[in-house]
CSV table of N, CA and C in Angstrom, one decimal:
chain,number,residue,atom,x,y,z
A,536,UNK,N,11.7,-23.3,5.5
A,536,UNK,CA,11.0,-22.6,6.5
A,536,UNK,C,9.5,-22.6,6.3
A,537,UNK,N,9.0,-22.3,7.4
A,537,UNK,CA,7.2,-21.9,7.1
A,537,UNK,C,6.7,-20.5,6.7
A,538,UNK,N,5.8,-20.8,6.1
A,538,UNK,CA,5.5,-19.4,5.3
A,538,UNK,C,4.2,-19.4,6.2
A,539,UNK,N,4.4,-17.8,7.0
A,539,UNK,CA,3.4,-17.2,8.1
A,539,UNK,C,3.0,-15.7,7.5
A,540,UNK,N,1.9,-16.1,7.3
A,540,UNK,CA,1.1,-13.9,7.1
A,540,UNK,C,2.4,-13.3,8.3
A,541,UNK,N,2.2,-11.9,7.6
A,541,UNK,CA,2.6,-11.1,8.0
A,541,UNK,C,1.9,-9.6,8.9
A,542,UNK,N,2.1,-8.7,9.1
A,542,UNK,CA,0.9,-7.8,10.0
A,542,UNK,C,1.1,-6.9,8.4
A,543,UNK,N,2.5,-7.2,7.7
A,543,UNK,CA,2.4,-6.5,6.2
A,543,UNK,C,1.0,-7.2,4.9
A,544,UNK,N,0.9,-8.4,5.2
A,544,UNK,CA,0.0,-9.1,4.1
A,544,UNK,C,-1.1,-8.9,5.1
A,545,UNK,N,-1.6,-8.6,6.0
A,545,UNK,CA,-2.5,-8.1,6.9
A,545,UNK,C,-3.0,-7.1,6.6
A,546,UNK,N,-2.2,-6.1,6.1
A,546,UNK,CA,-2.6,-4.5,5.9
A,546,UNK,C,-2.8,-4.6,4.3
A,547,UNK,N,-2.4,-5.9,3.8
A,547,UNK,CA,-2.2,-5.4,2.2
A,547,UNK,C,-4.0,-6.0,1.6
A,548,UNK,N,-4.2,-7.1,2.6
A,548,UNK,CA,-5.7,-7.6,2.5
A,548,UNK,C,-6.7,-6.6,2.7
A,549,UNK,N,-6.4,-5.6,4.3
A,549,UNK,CA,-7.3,-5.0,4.5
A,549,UNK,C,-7.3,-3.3,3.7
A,550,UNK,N,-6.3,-3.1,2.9
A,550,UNK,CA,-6.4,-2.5,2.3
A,550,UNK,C,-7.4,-1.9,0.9
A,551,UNK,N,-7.0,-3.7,0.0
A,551,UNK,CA,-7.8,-4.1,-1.0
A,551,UNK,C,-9.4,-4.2,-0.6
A,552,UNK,N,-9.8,-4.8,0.9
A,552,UNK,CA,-11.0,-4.3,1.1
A,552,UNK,C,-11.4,-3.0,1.4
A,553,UNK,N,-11.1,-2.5,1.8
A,553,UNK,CA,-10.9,-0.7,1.7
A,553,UNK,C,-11.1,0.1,0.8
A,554,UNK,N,-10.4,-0.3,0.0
A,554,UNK,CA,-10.9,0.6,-1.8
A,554,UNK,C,-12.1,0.0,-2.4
A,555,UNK,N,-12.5,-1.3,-2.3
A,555,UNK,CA,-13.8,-2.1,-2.5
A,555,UNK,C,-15.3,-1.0,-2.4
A,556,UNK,N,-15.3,-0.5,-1.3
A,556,UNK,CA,-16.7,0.6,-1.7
A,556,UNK,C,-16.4,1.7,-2.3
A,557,UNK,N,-15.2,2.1,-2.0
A,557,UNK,CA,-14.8,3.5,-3.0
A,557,UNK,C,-15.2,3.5,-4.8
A,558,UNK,N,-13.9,2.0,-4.9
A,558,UNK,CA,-14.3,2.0,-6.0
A,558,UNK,C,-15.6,1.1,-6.8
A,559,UNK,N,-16.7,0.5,-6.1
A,559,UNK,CA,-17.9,0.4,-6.4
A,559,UNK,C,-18.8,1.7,-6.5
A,560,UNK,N,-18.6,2.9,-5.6
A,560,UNK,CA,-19.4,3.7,-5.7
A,560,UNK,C,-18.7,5.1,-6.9
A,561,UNK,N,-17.5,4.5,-7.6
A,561,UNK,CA,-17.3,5.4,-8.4
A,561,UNK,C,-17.9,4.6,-9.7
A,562,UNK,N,-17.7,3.5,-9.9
A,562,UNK,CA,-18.2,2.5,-10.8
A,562,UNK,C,-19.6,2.7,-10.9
A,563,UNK,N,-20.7,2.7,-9.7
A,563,UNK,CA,-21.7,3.3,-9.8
A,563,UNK,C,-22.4,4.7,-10.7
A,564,UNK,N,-21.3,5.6,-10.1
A,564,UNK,CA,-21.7,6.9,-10.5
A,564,UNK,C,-21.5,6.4,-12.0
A,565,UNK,N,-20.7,6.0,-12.6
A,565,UNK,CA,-20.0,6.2,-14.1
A,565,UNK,C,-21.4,5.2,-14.8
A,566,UNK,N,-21.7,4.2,-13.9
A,566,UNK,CA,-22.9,3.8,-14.5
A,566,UNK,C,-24.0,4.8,-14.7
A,567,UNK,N,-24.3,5.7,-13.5
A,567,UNK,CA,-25.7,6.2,-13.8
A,567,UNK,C,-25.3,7.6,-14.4
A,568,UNK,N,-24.0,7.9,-14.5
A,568,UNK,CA,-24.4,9.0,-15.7
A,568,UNK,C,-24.4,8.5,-17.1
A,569,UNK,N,-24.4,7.1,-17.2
A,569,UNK,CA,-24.4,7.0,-18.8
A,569,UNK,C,-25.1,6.0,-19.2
A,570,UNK,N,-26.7,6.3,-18.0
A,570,UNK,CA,-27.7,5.4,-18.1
A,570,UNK,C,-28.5,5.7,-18.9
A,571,UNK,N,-28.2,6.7,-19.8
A,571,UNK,CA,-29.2,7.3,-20.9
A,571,UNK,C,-28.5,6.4,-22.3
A,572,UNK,N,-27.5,5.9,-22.3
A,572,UNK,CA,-27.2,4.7,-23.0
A,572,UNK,C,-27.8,3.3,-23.3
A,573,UNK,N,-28.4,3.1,-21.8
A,573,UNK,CA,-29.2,2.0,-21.5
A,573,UNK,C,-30.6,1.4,-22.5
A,574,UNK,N,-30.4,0.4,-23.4
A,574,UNK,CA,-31.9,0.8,-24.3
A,574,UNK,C,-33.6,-0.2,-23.1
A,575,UNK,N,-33.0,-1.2,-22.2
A,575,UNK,CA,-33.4,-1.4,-21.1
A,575,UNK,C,-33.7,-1.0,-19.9
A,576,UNK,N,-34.6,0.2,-19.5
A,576,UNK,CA,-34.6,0.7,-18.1
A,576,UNK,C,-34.6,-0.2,-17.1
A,577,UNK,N,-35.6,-1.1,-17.2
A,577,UNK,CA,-35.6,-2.0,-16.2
A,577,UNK,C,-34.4,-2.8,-15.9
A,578,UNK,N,-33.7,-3.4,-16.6
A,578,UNK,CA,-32.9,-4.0,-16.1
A,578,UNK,C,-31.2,-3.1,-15.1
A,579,UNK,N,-31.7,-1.9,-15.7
A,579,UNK,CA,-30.8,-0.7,-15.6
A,579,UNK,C,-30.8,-0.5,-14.0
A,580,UNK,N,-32.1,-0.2,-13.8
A,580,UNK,CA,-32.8,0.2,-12.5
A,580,UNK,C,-32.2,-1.0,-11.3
A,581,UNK,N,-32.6,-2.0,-11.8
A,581,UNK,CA,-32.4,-3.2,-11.0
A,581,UNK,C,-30.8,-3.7,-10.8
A,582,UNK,N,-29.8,-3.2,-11.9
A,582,UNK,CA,-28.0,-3.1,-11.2
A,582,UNK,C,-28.4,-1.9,-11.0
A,583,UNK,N,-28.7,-1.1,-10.6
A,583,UNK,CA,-28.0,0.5,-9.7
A,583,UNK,C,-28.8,-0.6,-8.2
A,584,UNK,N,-30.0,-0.9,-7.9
A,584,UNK,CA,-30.5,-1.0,-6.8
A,584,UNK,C,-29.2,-2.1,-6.1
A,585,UNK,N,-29.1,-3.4,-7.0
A,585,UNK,CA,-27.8,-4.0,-6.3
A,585,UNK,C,-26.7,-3.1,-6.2
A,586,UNK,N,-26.4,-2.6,-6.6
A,586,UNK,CA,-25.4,-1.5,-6.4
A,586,UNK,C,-25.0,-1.3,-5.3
A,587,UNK,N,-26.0,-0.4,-4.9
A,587,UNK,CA,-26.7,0.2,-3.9
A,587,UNK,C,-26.4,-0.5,-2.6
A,588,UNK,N,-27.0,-1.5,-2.6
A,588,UNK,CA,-27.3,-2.8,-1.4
A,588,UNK,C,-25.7,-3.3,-1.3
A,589,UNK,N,-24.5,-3.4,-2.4
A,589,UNK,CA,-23.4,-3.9,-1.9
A,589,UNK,C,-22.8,-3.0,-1.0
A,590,UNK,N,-22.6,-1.7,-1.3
A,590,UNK,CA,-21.9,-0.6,-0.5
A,590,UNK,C,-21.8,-1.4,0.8
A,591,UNK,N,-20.6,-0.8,1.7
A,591,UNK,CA,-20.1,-1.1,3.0
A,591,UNK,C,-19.6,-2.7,3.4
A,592,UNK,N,-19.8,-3.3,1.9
A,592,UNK,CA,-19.1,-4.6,1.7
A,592,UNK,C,-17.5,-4.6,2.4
A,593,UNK,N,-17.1,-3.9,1.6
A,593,UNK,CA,-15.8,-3.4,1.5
A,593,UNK,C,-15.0,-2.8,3.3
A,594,UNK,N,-15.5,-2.3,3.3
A,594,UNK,CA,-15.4,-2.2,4.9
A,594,UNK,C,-15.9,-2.8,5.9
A,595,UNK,N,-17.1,-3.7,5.5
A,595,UNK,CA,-17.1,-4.8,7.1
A,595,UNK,C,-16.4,-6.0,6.9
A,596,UNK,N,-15.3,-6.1,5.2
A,596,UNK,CA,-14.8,-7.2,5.7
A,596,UNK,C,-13.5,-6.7,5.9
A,597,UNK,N,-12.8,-5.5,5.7
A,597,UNK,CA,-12.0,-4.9,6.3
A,597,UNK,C,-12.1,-5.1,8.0
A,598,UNK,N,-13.0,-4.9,8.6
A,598,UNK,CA,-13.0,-5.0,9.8
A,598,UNK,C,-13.0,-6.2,10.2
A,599,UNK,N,-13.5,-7.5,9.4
A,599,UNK,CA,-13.3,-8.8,9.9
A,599,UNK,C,-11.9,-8.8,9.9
A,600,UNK,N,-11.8,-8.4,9.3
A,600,UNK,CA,-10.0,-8.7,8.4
A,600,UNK,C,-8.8,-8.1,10.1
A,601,UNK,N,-9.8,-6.9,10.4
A,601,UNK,CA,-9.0,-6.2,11.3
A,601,UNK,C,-9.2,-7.2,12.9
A,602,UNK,N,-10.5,-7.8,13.2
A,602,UNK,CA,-10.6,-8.5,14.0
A,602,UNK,C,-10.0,-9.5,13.9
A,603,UNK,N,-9.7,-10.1,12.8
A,603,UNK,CA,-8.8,-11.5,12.7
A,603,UNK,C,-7.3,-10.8,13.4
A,604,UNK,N,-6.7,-10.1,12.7
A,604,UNK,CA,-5.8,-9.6,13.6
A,604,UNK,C,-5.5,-9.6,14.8
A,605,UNK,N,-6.5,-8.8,15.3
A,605,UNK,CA,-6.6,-8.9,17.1
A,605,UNK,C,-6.9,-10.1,17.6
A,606,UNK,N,-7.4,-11.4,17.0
A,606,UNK,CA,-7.9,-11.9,17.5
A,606,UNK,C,-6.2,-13.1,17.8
A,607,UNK,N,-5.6,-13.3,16.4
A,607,UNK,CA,-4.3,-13.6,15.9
A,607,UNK,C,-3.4,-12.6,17.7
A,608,UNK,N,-3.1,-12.0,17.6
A,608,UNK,CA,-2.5,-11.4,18.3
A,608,UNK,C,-2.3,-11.8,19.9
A,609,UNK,N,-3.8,-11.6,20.4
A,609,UNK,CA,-4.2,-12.4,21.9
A,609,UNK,C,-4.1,-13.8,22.0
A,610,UNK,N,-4.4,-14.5,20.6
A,610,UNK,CA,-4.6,-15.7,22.0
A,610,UNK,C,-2.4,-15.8,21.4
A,611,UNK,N,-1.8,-14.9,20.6
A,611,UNK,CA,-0.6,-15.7,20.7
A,611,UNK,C,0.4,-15.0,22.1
A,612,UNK,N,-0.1,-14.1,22.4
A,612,UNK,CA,0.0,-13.5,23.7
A,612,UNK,C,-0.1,-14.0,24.9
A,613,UNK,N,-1.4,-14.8,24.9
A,613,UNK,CA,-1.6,-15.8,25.6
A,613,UNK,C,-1.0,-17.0,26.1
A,614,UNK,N,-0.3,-17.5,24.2
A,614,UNK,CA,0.4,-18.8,24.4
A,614,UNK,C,1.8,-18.7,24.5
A,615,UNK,N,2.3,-17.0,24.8
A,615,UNK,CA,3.8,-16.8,25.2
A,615,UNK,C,3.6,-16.6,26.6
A,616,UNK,N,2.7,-16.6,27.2
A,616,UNK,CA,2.8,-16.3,28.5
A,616,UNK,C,2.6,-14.7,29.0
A,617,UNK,N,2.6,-14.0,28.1
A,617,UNK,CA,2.8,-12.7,28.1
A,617,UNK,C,1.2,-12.3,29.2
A,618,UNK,N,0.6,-13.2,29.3
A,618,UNK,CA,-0.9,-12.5,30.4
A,618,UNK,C,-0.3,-13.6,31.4
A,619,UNK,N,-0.4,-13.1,32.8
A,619,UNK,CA,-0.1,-13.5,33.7
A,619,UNK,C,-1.2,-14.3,34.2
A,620,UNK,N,-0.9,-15.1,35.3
A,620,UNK,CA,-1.6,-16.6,35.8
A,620,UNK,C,-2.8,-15.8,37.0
A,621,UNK,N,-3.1,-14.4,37.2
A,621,UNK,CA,-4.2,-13.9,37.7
A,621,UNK,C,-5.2,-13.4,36.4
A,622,UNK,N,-4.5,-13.5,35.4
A,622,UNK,CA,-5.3,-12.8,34.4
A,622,UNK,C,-5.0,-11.2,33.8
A,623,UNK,N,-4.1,-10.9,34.7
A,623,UNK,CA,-3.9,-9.6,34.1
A,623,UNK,C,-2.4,-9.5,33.6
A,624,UNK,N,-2.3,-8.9,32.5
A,624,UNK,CA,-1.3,-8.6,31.5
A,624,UNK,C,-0.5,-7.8,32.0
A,625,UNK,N,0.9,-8.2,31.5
A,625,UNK,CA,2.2,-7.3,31.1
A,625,UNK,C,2.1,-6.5,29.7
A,626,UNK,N,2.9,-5.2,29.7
A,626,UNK,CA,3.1,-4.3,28.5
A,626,UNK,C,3.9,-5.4,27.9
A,627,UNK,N,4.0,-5.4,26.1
A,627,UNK,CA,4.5,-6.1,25.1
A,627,UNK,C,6.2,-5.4,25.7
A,628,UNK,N,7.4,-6.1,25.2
A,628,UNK,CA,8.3,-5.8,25.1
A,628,UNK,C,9.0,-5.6,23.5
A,629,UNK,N,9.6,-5.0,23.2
A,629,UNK,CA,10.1,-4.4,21.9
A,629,UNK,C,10.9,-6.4,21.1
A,630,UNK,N,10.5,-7.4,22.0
A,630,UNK,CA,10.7,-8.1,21.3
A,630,UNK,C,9.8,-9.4,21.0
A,631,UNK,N,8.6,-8.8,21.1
A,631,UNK,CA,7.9,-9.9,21.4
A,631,UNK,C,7.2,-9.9,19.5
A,632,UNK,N,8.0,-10.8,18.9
A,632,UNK,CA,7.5,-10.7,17.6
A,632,UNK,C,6.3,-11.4,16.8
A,633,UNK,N,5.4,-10.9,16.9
A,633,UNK,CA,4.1,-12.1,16.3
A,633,UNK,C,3.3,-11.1,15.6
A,634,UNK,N,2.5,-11.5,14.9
A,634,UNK,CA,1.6,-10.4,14.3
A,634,UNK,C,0.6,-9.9,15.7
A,635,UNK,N,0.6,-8.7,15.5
A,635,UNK,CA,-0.1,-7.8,15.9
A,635,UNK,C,-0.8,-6.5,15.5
A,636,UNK,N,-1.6,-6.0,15.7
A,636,UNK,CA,-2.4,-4.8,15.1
A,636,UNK,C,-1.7,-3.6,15.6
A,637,UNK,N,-1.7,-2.5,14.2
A,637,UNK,CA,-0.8,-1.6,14.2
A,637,UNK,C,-2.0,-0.1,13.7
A,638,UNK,N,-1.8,0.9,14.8
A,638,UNK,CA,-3.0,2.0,14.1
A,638,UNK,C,-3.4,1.8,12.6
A,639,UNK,N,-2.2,2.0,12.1
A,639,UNK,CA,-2.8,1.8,10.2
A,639,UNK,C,-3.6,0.4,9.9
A,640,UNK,N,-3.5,-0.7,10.6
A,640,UNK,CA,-5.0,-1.1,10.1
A,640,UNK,C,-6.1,-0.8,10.6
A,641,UNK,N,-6.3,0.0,11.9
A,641,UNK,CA,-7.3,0.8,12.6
A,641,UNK,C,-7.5,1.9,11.3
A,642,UNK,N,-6.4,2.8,10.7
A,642,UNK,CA,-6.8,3.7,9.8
A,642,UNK,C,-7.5,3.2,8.6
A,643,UNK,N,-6.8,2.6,7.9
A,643,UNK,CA,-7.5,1.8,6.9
A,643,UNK,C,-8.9,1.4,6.9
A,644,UNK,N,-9.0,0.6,7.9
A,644,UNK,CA,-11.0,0.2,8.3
A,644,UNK,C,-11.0,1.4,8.2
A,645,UNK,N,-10.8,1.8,9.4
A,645,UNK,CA,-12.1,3.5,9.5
A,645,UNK,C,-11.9,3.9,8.4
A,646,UNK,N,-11.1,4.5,7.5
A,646,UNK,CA,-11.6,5.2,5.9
A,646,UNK,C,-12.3,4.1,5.5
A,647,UNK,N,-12.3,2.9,5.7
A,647,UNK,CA,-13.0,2.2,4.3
A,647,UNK,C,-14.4,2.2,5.1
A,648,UNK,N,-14.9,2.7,6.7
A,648,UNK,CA,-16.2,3.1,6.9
A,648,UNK,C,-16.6,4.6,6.5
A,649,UNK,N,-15.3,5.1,6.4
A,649,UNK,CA,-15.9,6.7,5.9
A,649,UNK,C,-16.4,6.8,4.7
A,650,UNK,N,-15.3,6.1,3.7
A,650,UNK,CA,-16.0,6.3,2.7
A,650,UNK,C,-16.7,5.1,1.4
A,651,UNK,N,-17.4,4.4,2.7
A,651,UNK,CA,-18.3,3.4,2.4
A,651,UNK,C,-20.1,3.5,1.7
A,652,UNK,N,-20.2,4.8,1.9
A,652,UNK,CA,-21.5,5.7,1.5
A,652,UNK,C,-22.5,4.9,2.3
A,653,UNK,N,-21.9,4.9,3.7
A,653,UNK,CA,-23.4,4.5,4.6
A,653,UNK,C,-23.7,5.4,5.5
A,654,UNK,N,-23.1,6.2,5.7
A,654,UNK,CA,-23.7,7.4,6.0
A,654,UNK,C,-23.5,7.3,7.8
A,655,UNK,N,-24.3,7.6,8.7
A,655,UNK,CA,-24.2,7.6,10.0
A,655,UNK,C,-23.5,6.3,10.4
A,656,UNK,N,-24.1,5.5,10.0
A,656,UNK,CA,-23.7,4.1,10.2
A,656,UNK,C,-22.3,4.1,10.0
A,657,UNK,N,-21.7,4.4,9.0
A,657,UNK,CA,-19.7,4.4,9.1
A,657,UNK,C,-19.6,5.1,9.2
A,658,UNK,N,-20.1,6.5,9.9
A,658,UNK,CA,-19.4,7.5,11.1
A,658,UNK,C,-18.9,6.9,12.0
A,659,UNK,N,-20.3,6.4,13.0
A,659,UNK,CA,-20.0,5.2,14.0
A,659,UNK,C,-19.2,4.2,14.1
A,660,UNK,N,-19.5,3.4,13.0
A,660,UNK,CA,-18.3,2.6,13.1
A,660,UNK,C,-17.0,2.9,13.2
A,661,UNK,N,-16.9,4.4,12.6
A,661,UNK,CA,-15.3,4.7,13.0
A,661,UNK,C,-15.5,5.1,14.1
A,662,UNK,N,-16.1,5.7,14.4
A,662,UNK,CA,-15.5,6.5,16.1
A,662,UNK,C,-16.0,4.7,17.1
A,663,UNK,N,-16.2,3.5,16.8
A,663,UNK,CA,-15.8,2.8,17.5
A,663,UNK,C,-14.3,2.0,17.4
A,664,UNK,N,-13.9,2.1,16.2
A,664,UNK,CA,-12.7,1.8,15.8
A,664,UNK,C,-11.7,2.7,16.2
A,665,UNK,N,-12.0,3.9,16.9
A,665,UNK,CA,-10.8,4.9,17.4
A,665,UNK,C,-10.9,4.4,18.9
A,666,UNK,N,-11.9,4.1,19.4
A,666,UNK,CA,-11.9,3.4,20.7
A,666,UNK,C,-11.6,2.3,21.0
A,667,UNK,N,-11.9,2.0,20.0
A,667,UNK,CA,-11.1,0.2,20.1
A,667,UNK,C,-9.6,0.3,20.3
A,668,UNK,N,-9.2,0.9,19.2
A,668,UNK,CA,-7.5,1.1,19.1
A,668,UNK,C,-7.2,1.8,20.2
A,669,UNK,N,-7.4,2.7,20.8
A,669,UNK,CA,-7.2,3.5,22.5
A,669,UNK,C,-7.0,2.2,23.2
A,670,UNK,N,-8.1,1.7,23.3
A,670,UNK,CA,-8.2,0.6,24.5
A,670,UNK,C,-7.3,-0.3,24.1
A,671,UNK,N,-6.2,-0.8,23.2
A,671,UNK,CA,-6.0,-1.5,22.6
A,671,UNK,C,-4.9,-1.1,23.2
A,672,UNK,N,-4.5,0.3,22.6
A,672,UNK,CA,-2.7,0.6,23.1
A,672,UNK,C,-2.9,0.8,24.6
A,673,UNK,N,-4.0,1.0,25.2
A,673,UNK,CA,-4.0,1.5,26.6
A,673,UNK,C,-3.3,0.2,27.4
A,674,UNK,N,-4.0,-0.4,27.2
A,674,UNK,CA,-3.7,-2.0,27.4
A,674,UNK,C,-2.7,-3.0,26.9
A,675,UNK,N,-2.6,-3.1,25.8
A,675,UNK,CA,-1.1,-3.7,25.4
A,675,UNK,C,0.6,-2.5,25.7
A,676,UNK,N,0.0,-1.7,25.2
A,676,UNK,CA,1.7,-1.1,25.4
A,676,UNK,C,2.4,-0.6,24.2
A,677,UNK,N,1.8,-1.5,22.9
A,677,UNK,CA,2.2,-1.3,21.6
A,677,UNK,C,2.3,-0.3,21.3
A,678,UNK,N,3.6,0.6,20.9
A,678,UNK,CA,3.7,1.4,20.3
A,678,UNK,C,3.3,1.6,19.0
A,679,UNK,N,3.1,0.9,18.2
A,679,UNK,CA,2.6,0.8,17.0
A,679,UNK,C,1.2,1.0,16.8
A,680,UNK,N,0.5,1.1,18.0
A,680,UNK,CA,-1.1,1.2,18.6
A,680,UNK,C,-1.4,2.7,18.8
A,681,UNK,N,-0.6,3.2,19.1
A,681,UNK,CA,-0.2,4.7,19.0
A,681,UNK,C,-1.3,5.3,18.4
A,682,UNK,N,-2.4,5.9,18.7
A,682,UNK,CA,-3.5,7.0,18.2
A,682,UNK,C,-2.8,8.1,17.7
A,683,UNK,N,-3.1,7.8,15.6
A,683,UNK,CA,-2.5,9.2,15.5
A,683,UNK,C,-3.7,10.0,15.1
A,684,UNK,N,-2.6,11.3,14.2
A,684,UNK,CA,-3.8,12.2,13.7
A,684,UNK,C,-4.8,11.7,12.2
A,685,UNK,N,-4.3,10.5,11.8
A,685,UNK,CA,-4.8,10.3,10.8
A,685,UNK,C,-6.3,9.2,11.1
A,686,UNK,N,-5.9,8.9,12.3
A,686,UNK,CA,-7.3,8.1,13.2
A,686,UNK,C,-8.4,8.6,13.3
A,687,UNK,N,-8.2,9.8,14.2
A,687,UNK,CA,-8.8,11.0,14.2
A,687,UNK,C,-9.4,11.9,13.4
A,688,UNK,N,-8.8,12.1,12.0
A,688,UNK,CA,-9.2,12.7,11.4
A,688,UNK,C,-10.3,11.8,10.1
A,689,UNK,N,-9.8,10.4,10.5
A,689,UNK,CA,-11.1,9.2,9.4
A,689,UNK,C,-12.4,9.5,10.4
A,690,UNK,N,-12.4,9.6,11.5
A,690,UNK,CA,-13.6,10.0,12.3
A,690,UNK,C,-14.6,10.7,12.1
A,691,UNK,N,-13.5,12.4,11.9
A,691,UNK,CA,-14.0,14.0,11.3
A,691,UNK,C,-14.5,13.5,9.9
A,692,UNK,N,-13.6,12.6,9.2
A,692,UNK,CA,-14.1,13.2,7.5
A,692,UNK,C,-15.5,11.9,7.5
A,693,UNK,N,-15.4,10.8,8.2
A,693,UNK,CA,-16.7,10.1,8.3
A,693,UNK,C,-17.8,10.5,8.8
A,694,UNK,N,-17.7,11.8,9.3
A,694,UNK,CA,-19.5,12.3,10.1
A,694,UNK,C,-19.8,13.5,9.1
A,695,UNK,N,-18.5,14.2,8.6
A,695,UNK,CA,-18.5,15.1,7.6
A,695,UNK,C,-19.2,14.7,6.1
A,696,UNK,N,-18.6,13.6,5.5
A,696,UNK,CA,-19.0,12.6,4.6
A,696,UNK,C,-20.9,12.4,5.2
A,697,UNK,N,-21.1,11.8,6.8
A,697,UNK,CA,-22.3,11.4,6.4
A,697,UNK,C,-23.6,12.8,6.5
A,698,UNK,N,-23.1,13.3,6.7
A,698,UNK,CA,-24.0,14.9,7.3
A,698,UNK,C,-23.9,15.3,5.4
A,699,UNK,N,-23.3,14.9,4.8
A,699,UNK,CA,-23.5,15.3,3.1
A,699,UNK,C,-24.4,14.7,2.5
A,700,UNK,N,-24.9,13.2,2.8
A,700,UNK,CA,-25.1,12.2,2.2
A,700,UNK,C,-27.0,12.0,2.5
C-alpha cells in the first residue's frame, strides 16, 4: 500500500513545533541564571542576543505546518468534486476521508503563538487563528472545526502572556 501523512502525523509535527519556543525560552532562562558561570561575557552576551532573535521560530513554522494542512485539504476537495461547477461548496459529509484540519491544530499554533515570548505580535496571531478556524468550520461543515473553549482560551492566555512581557 502507500504510505500517506496522516491529519495524526500532522498534529504530531505541529506539535514538536509548538514546544520549540517554550522550550528555547526555558533553555534561555537556565542559561542566564548561570551566566555568572561564564568566564567570557562577551561571547555570553552574544548566545542570549541569538537567543532572543530565534523566539517565535517554533510557532511560525507551526503555522506553516497548519497552512500546509488547509492547503492539503482544499485543493483535495476540489479534486473530489466536493466545490461545485459555480464555485460554491457543499458541507463535507461524514465520509469524505482526506486529511483535513481539525481545531487542535488551530489549538496547538495558537499556544505555540502564546507562548512564543513575542508578546503583542502572538496575541494577534492567535486571535487570527481563532478566525481563521470560525471561517473554516463556517464554511466547510467540519465538525472537527468545531470552535472550542480551549481556542478561545489560547487567545485570553496570549494577550494575558503579552500585557506581562
Amino acid at each position: 500500500g502507500k504510505l500517506c501523512p496522516t491529519s495524526v502525523t500532522f498534529g504530531t509535527v505541529l506539535s514538536m513545533y509548538a514546544a520549540a519556543d517554550r522550550l528555547r525560552k526555558e533553555n534561555l532562562s537556565m542559561n542566564q541564571s548561570r551566566s555568572w558561570l561564564t568566564r567570557n561575557v562577551e561571547s555570553s552576551t552574544q548566545k542570549i542576543v541569538s537567543d532572543v532573535e530565534y523566539l517565535g521560530w517554533g510557532a511560525e513554522n507551526a503555522e506553516r505546518v497548519l497552512e500546509w494542512i488547509i492547503g492539503l485539504s482544499e485543493r483535495e476537495r476540489r479534486s473530489r468534486g466536493i466545490y461545485s461547477a459555480d464555485g460554491s461548496h457543499h458541507h463535507a459529509s461524514g465520509h469524505d476521508m482526506f486529511i483535513r484540519p481539525c481545531v487542535q491544530h488551530f489549538v496547538t499554533t495558537s499556544h505555540a503563538w502564546a507562548n512564543s515570548g513575542k508578546g503583542i505580535e502572538g496575541a494577534k496571531r492567535c486571535e487570527s487563528l481563532k478566525n481563521r478556524n470560525i471561517s473554516l468550520y463556517e464554511s466547510t461543515g467540519y465538525a472537527e472545526l468545531r470552535p472550542n473553549v480551549l481556542l478561545f482560551g489560547s487567545v485570553i492566555d496570549a494577550y494575558a502572556k503579552a500585557n506581562e512581557e
